[in-house]
mmCIF file of C-alpha atoms and ligand atoms in Angstrom:
data_model
loop_
_atom_site.group_PDB
_atom_site.id
_atom_site.type_symbol
_atom_site.label_atom_id
_atom_site.label_comp_id
_atom_site.label_asym_id
_atom_site.label_seq_id
_atom_site.Cartn_x
_atom_site.Cartn_y
_atom_site.Cartn_z
ATOM 1 C CA MET A 353 -11.436 10.232 13.755
ATOM 2 C CA ASN A 354 -8.259 9.922 11.716
ATOM 3 C CA VAL A 355 -5.252 8.087 13.120
ATOM 4 C CA ILE A 356 -1.813 7.141 12.169
ATOM 5 C CA LEU A 357 0.026 4.179 13.692
ATOM 6 C CA LEU A 358 3.684 4.621 13.395
ATOM 7 C CA GLY A 359 6.513 2.196 14.068
ATOM 8 C CA PRO A 360 9.371 0.010 12.672
ATOM 9 C CA PRO A 361 8.604 -3.298 10.814
ATOM 10 C CA GLY A 362 7.023 -5.783 13.250
ATOM 11 C CA ALA A 363 5.963 -3.142 15.854
ATOM 12 C CA GLY A 364 2.384 -4.355 15.713
ATOM 13 C CA LYS A 365 0.751 -1.834 13.493
ATOM 14 C CA GLY A 366 -1.272 -4.300 11.549
ATOM 15 C CA THR A 367 -2.310 -6.221 14.646
ATOM 16 C CA GLN A 368 -3.561 -3.197 16.415
ATOM 17 C CA ALA A 369 -5.077 -1.437 13.367
ATOM 18 C CA LYS A 370 -7.299 -4.538 12.841
ATOM 19 C CA ARG A 371 -8.517 -4.289 16.427
ATOM 20 C CA LEU A 372 -9.268 -0.575 16.213
ATOM 21 C CA GLU A 373 -11.116 -0.993 12.961
ATOM 22 C CA GLU A 374 -13.866 -3.063 14.704
ATOM 23 C CA LYS A 375 -14.095 -1.133 17.980
ATOM 24 C CA TYR A 376 -14.086 2.465 16.547
ATOM 25 C CA GLY A 377 -15.673 1.824 13.135
ATOM 26 C CA LEU A 378 -12.568 3.048 11.350
ATOM 27 C CA THR A 379 -11.182 1.830 8.044
ATOM 28 C CA GLN A 380 -7.681 0.380 8.146
ATOM 29 C CA LEU A 381 -5.470 1.749 5.263
ATOM 30 C CA ALA A 382 -2.373 -0.396 5.139
ATOM 31 C CA THR A 383 -0.124 0.473 2.271
ATOM 32 C CA GLY A 384 1.897 -2.705 2.531
ATOM 33 C CA ASP A 385 -1.337 -4.792 2.317
ATOM 34 C CA MET A 386 -2.548 -2.759 -0.695
ATOM 35 C CA LEU A 387 0.772 -3.391 -2.512
ATOM 36 C CA ARG A 388 0.621 -7.115 -1.734
ATOM 37 C CA ALA A 389 -2.884 -7.260 -3.136
ATOM 38 C CA GLU A 390 -1.688 -5.505 -6.268
ATOM 39 C CA ARG A 391 0.973 -8.088 -6.594
ATOM 40 C CA ALA A 392 -1.514 -10.975 -6.055
ATOM 41 C CA SER A 393 -3.730 -9.518 -8.782
ATOM 42 C CA GLY A 394 -0.845 -9.447 -11.221
ATOM 43 C CA SER A 395 -1.343 -5.647 -11.936
ATOM 44 C CA ALA A 396 1.276 -3.449 -13.595
ATOM 45 C CA LEU A 397 1.788 -1.649 -10.189
ATOM 46 C CA GLY A 398 2.201 -5.115 -8.491
ATOM 47 C CA LYS A 399 4.924 -6.171 -10.981
ATOM 48 C CA GLN A 400 6.654 -2.775 -10.559
ATOM 49 C CA VAL A 401 6.930 -3.001 -6.800
ATOM 50 C CA GLN A 402 7.592 -6.700 -6.346
ATOM 51 C CA ALA A 403 11.500 -6.764 -6.346
ATOM 52 C CA ILE A 404 11.670 -3.535 -4.207
ATOM 53 C CA MET A 405 9.409 -4.945 -1.533
ATOM 54 C CA ASP A 406 11.121 -8.355 -1.358
ATOM 55 C CA SER A 407 14.473 -6.624 -0.949
ATOM 56 C CA GLY A 408 13.129 -4.595 2.041
ATOM 57 C CA ARG A 409 13.489 -1.168 0.370
ATOM 58 C CA LEU A 410 10.765 1.496 0.202
ATOM 59 C CA VAL A 411 8.586 2.145 -2.910
ATOM 60 C CA ASP A 412 8.937 5.537 -4.352
ATOM 61 C CA ASP A 413 6.931 8.450 -2.855
ATOM 62 C CA ALA A 414 5.024 9.419 -5.997
ATOM 63 C CA THR A 415 3.550 5.925 -6.316
ATOM 64 C CA MET A 416 2.623 5.674 -2.651
ATOM 65 C CA ILE A 417 1.094 9.070 -2.435
ATOM 66 C CA ALA A 418 -1.048 8.451 -5.518
ATOM 67 C CA LEU A 419 -2.185 5.109 -4.031
ATOM 68 C CA ILE A 420 -3.223 6.407 -0.616
ATOM 69 C CA ALA A 421 -4.958 9.477 -2.155
ATOM 70 C CA SER A 422 -7.241 7.188 -4.271
ATOM 71 C CA ARG A 423 -8.063 5.094 -1.028
ATOM 72 C CA ILE A 424 -8.746 8.142 1.107
ATOM 73 C CA ASP A 425 -10.993 9.489 -1.649
ATOM 74 C CA LYS A 426 -13.062 6.236 -1.614
ATOM 75 C CA LEU A 427 -13.891 6.644 2.147
ATOM 76 C CA GLY A 428 -16.062 9.690 1.566
ATOM 77 C CA GLY A 429 -15.006 11.196 4.915
ATOM 78 C CA LYS A 430 -15.243 8.048 7.029
ATOM 79 C CA GLY A 431 -12.441 7.823 9.669
ATOM 80 C CA PHE A 432 -9.232 5.904 8.925
ATOM 81 C CA ILE A 433 -6.235 4.343 10.569
ATOM 82 C CA LEU A 434 -3.087 4.684 8.481
ATOM 83 C CA ASP A 435 -0.771 1.686 8.901
ATOM 84 C CA GLY A 436 2.496 1.922 6.893
ATOM 85 C CA PHE A 437 1.957 5.416 5.540
ATOM 86 C CA PRO A 438 3.398 8.025 5.680
ATOM 87 C CA ARG A 439 6.975 6.631 5.693
ATOM 88 C CA THR A 440 8.925 9.541 4.596
ATOM 89 C CA VAL A 441 8.835 13.303 5.309
ATOM 90 C CA PRO A 442 7.613 13.993 1.737
ATOM 91 C CA GLN A 443 4.749 11.464 2.155
ATOM 92 C CA ALA A 444 3.824 13.166 5.521
ATOM 93 C CA GLU A 445 3.752 16.531 3.847
ATOM 94 C CA ALA A 446 1.690 15.245 0.933
ATOM 95 C CA LEU A 447 -0.798 13.667 3.427
ATOM 96 C CA ASP A 448 -1.239 16.981 5.268
ATOM 97 C CA ALA A 449 -1.851 18.786 1.895
ATOM 98 C CA MET A 450 -4.325 16.110 0.791
ATOM 99 C CA LEU A 451 -6.315 16.157 4.012
ATOM 100 C CA ALA A 452 -6.367 20.048 4.144
ATOM 101 C CA HIS A 453 -7.697 20.067 0.535
ATOM 102 C CA LYS A 454 -10.634 17.792 1.699
ATOM 103 C CA GLY A 455 -11.371 19.722 4.934
ATOM 104 C CA LEU A 456 -10.143 16.710 6.913
ATOM 105 C CA LYS A 457 -7.412 16.577 9.621
ATOM 106 C CA LEU A 458 -5.318 14.049 11.653
ATOM 107 C CA ASP A 459 -6.481 13.551 15.221
ATOM 108 C CA HIS A 460 -3.765 11.206 16.621
ATOM 109 C CA VAL A 461 -0.393 10.017 15.502
ATOM 110 C CA ILE A 462 0.637 7.117 17.744
ATOM 111 C CA GLU A 463 4.229 5.913 17.890
ATOM 112 C CA MET A 464 4.666 2.331 18.898
ATOM 113 C CA ALA A 465 7.992 2.310 20.597
ATOM 114 C CA VAL A 466 9.759 -1.006 20.336
ATOM 115 C CA ASP A 467 13.113 -2.658 20.902
ATOM 116 C CA GLU A 468 14.402 -3.575 17.408
ATOM 117 C CA ALA A 469 16.361 -6.598 18.624
ATOM 118 C CA ALA A 470 13.108 -8.311 19.629
ATOM 119 C CA LEU A 471 11.432 -7.644 16.394
ATOM 120 C CA VAL A 472 13.439 -9.983 14.318
ATOM 121 C CA ALA A 473 11.930 -12.892 16.204
ATOM 122 C CA ARG A 474 8.381 -11.303 15.795
ATOM 123 C CA LEU A 475 8.884 -11.165 12.062
ATOM 124 C CA ALA A 476 10.404 -14.648 11.724
ATOM 125 C CA GLY A 477 7.334 -16.155 13.434
ATOM 126 C CA ARG A 478 4.706 -14.190 11.616
ATOM 127 C CA PHE A 479 2.059 -15.650 9.481
ATOM 128 C CA THR A 480 -0.943 -13.911 8.087
ATOM 129 C CA CYS A 481 -4.457 -14.934 6.970
ATOM 130 C CA VAL A 482 -4.814 -14.852 3.195
ATOM 131 C CA LYS A 483 -8.416 -13.725 3.293
ATOM 132 C CA CYS A 484 -8.640 -11.018 5.922
ATOM 133 C CA GLY A 485 -5.039 -10.176 6.636
ATOM 134 C CA ALA A 486 -5.122 -10.938 10.349
ATOM 135 C CA SER A 487 -1.560 -11.353 11.658
ATOM 136 C CA TYR A 488 -0.560 -14.334 13.883
ATOM 137 C CA HIS A 489 2.639 -15.559 15.363
ATOM 138 C CA ASP A 490 4.166 -19.018 15.880
ATOM 139 C CA THR A 491 4.556 -18.509 19.628
ATOM 140 C CA ASN A 492 3.127 -15.039 20.683
ATOM 141 C CA HIS A 493 -0.167 -15.203 19.069
ATOM 142 C CA ARG A 494 -1.577 -18.470 17.660
ATOM 143 C CA PRO A 495 -5.095 -18.840 16.325
ATOM 144 C CA LYS A 496 -7.521 -20.167 18.955
ATOM 145 C CA VAL A 497 -8.007 -23.269 16.856
ATOM 146 C CA ASP A 498 -4.838 -24.395 15.113
ATOM 147 C CA GLY A 499 -4.792 -23.614 11.497
ATOM 148 C CA VAL A 500 -8.044 -21.687 11.555
ATOM 149 C CA CYS A 501 -8.244 -17.750 11.399
ATOM 150 C CA ASP A 502 -9.989 -16.443 14.485
ATOM 151 C CA VAL A 503 -11.491 -13.510 12.449
ATOM 152 C CA CYS A 504 -12.781 -15.144 9.262
ATOM 153 C CA GLY A 505 -12.431 -18.903 9.682
ATOM 154 C CA THR A 506 -10.076 -19.375 6.597
ATOM 155 C CA ARG A 507 -7.549 -22.089 6.777
ATOM 156 C CA ASP A 508 -5.135 -20.419 4.391
ATOM 157 C CA PHE A 509 -2.124 -18.524 5.735
ATOM 158 C CA VAL A 510 1.006 -16.960 4.126
ATOM 159 C CA ARG A 511 4.464 -15.971 5.199
ATOM 160 C CA ARG A 512 6.058 -12.901 3.784
ATOM 161 C CA ALA A 513 9.176 -12.976 1.478
ATOM 162 C CA ASP A 514 10.463 -9.759 3.243
ATOM 163 C CA ASP A 515 10.360 -11.375 6.664
ATOM 164 C CA ARG A 516 13.706 -13.243 5.804
ATOM 165 C CA PRO A 517 16.400 -11.833 8.103
ATOM 166 C CA GLU A 518 18.316 -10.230 5.136
ATOM 167 C CA ALA A 519 15.354 -8.210 4.067
ATOM 168 C CA VAL A 520 14.390 -7.412 7.754
ATOM 169 C CA LYS A 521 17.775 -5.776 8.175
ATOM 170 C CA ILE A 522 17.190 -3.575 5.100
ATOM 171 C CA ARG A 523 13.647 -2.693 6.365
ATOM 172 C CA PHE A 524 15.001 -1.564 9.728
ATOM 173 C CA GLU A 525 17.513 0.659 8.005
ATOM 174 C CA ALA A 526 14.916 2.122 5.790
ATOM 175 C CA TYR A 527 12.938 2.792 8.937
ATOM 176 C CA ARG A 528 15.832 4.557 10.725
ATOM 177 C CA LYS A 529 16.968 6.586 7.715
ATOM 178 C CA GLN A 530 13.684 7.440 6.039
ATOM 179 C CA THR A 531 10.744 7.051 8.394
ATOM 180 C CA ALA A 532 12.138 7.912 11.862
ATOM 181 C CA PRO A 533 12.522 11.652 10.718
ATOM 182 C CA ILE A 534 8.751 11.916 10.515
ATOM 183 C CA LEU A 535 8.571 11.629 14.370
ATOM 184 C CA PRO A 536 9.917 15.083 14.927
ATOM 185 C CA TYR A 537 7.710 16.385 12.115
ATOM 186 C CA TYR A 538 4.525 15.191 14.061
ATOM 187 C CA ARG A 539 5.992 16.123 17.493
ATOM 188 C CA GLY A 540 6.376 19.597 16.163
ATOM 189 C CA LYS A 541 2.720 19.607 15.314
ATOM 190 C CA LYS A 542 1.956 18.360 18.959
ATOM 191 C CA ILE A 543 -0.037 15.411 17.858
ATOM 192 C CA LEU A 544 2.489 12.645 18.473
ATOM 193 C CA GLU A 545 1.806 10.309 21.332
ATOM 194 C CA THR A 546 3.840 7.220 22.228
ATOM 195 C CA VAL A 547 2.852 3.788 23.557
ATOM 196 C CA ASP A 548 4.928 0.841 24.695
ATOM 197 C CA GLY A 549 4.882 -1.563 21.816
ATOM 198 C CA MET A 550 6.856 -4.125 23.736
ATOM 199 C CA ALA A 551 3.958 -4.808 26.055
ATOM 200 C CA ASP A 552 1.658 -7.748 25.272
ATOM 201 C CA ILE A 553 -0.859 -7.355 22.493
ATOM 202 C CA ASP A 554 -3.857 -6.684 24.669
ATOM 203 C CA ASP A 555 -1.923 -4.169 26.802
ATOM 204 C CA VAL A 556 -0.895 -2.246 23.762
ATOM 205 C CA THR A 557 -4.523 -2.166 22.671
ATOM 206 C CA ARG A 558 -5.460 -0.694 26.094
ATOM 207 C CA GLN A 559 -2.714 1.955 25.808
ATOM 208 C CA ILE A 560 -3.937 3.052 22.346
ATOM 209 C CA GLU A 561 -7.522 3.181 23.563
ATOM 210 C CA THR A 562 -6.460 5.515 26.350
ATOM 211 C CA VAL A 563 -4.843 7.777 23.749
ATOM 212 C CA LEU A 564 -7.963 7.774 21.592
ATOM 213 C CA LYS A 565 -10.354 8.656 24.393
HETATM 214 P P1 LIG B 1362 4.445 -3.095 5.427
HETATM 215 O O1 LIG B 1362 3.514 -4.214 5.154
HETATM 216 O O2 LIG B 1362 3.825 -1.806 5.971
HETATM 217 O O3 LIG B 1362 5.425 -3.722 6.474
HETATM 218 P P2 LIG B 1362 6.187 -3.053 7.789
HETATM 219 O O4 LIG B 1362 6.095 -1.571 7.980
HETATM 220 O O5 LIG B 1362 7.647 -3.546 7.678
HETATM 221 O O6 LIG B 1362 5.392 -3.564 8.938
HETATM 222 P P3 LIG B 1362 5.016 -4.998 9.195
HETATM 223 O O7 LIG B 1362 3.692 -5.200 8.514
HETATM 224 O O8 LIG B 1362 6.150 -5.992 8.958
HETATM 225 O O9 LIG B 1362 4.810 -4.938 10.818
HETATM 226 P P4 LIG B 1362 3.518 -4.486 11.636
HETATM 227 O O10 LIG B 1362 3.898 -3.401 12.526
HETATM 228 O O11 LIG B 1362 2.266 -4.403 10.943
HETATM 229 O O12 LIG B 1362 3.522 -5.778 12.618
HETATM 230 P P5 LIG B 1362 2.387 -6.942 12.814
HETATM 231 O O13 LIG B 1362 1.164 -6.347 13.522
HETATM 232 O O14 LIG B 1362 2.131 -7.788 11.549
HETATM 233 O O15 LIG B 1362 5.263 -2.749 4.138
HETATM 234 C C1 LIG B 1362 5.966 -3.805 3.461
HETATM 235 C C2 LIG B 1362 6.759 -3.063 2.279
HETATM 236 O O16 LIG B 1362 5.798 -2.360 1.427
HETATM 237 C C3 LIG B 1362 7.736 -2.021 2.594
HETATM 238 O O17 LIG B 1362 8.959 -2.595 2.980
HETATM 239 C C4 LIG B 1362 7.846 -1.268 1.354
HETATM 240 O O18 LIG B 1362 8.609 -1.938 0.409
HETATM 241 C C5 LIG B 1362 6.402 -1.208 0.840
HETATM 242 N N1 LIG B 1362 5.605 -0.030 1.373
HETATM 243 C C6 LIG B 1362 4.488 -0.114 2.136
HETATM 244 N N2 LIG B 1362 4.088 1.174 2.484
HETATM 245 C C7 LIG B 1362 4.928 2.038 1.934
HETATM 246 C C8 LIG B 1362 5.084 3.401 1.906
HETATM 247 N N3 LIG B 1362 4.282 4.217 2.485
HETATM 248 N N4 LIG B 1362 6.211 3.910 1.250
HETATM 249 C C9 LIG B 1362 7.034 3.236 0.597
HETATM 250 N N5 LIG B 1362 6.995 1.896 0.516
HETATM 251 C C10 LIG B 1362 5.954 1.262 1.204
HETATM 252 O O19 LIG B 1362 3.143 -7.782 13.906
HETATM 253 C C11 LIG B 1362 4.351 -8.566 13.632
HETATM 254 C C12 LIG B 1362 4.377 -9.958 14.344
HETATM 255 O O20 LIG B 1362 4.461 -9.744 15.704
HETATM 256 C C13 LIG B 1362 2.941 -10.753 14.137
HETATM 257 O O21 LIG B 1362 3.286 -12.032 14.015
HETATM 258 C C14 LIG B 1362 2.168 -10.448 15.437
HETATM 259 O O22 LIG B 1362 1.315 -11.523 15.804
HETATM 260 C C15 LIG B 1362 3.272 -10.287 16.477
HETATM 261 N N6 LIG B 1362 2.966 -9.184 17.445
HETATM 262 C C16 LIG B 1362 2.314 -8.036 17.264
HETATM 263 N N7 LIG B 1362 2.263 -7.263 18.322
HETATM 264 C C17 LIG B 1362 2.887 -8.007 19.303
HETATM 265 C C18 LIG B 1362 3.104 -7.772 20.736
HETATM 266 N N8 LIG B 1362 2.752 -6.708 21.316
HETATM 267 N N9 LIG B 1362 3.790 -8.734 21.407
HETATM 268 C C19 LIG B 1362 4.283 -9.824 20.722
HETATM 269 N N10 LIG B 1362 4.039 -10.121 19.432
HETATM 270 C C20 LIG B 1362 3.354 -9.235 18.728
HETATM 271 MG MG1 LIG B 1363 1.794 -4.675 8.815
HETATM 272 ZN ZN1 LIG B 1364 -8.822 -14.286 8.397
#
């Protein structure tokens, strides 16, 4: 099964993708996480995207399409959840062409509908496990044991530079102008389904599971 989670910054894509990975045996392909890993490794790609990401703007389509193609190749046909890709109409078109070429297809595109105003607080309170990428929140979703990742036991967490309110504003603009136009693209293909991303985290998981049944 191949799934896309779509939604603005802070919609909960990463939070839900991690849960689905385990339950359905899918691999999360999160382009933002991939880029952050490139930055942490000090690679040429990491250096190239650093300033763009921290400002809140999108990285160019050619770079992102090449990155995702190499990751889908490595899966050897195993199912995936895309989190953060596609983010523009050209990326969505390139994904379709890539999958068709491999004899694969998308099964579900799930829009996480959210109220933008509430997301600023979600992003401002977010912290992420350095080792496994699990996402937490200062008030909405604290680790069960303070300072220890529920998933992998690590005690190291980071906060993202692009969660500053100035960068969040630019990320929302990029979503509205560049990403939202892919919703009608998938609606036209009759594979778009919408869940209420403002519900609590467990409830959103249940809604997604209903879609995937
Ligand atoms: P990326 O890392 O993909 O960031 P994003 O799309 O802005 O999304 P986020 O990761 O901020 O939000 P999320 O939906 O995963 O929310 P989360 O689950 O963490 O991209 C970063 C940058 O990389 C881009 O700006 C761009 O520069 C570049 N990039 C990446 N992909 C690209 C592409 N394809 N093309 C071009 N450029 C690209 O949840 C957020 C917080 O809320 C957490 O604290 C969580 O605990 C909490 N929370 C989650 N769900 C709920 C809930 N239901 N109720 C209450 N709190 C909740
Ligand atoms: Mg994310
Ligand atoms: Zn962890």
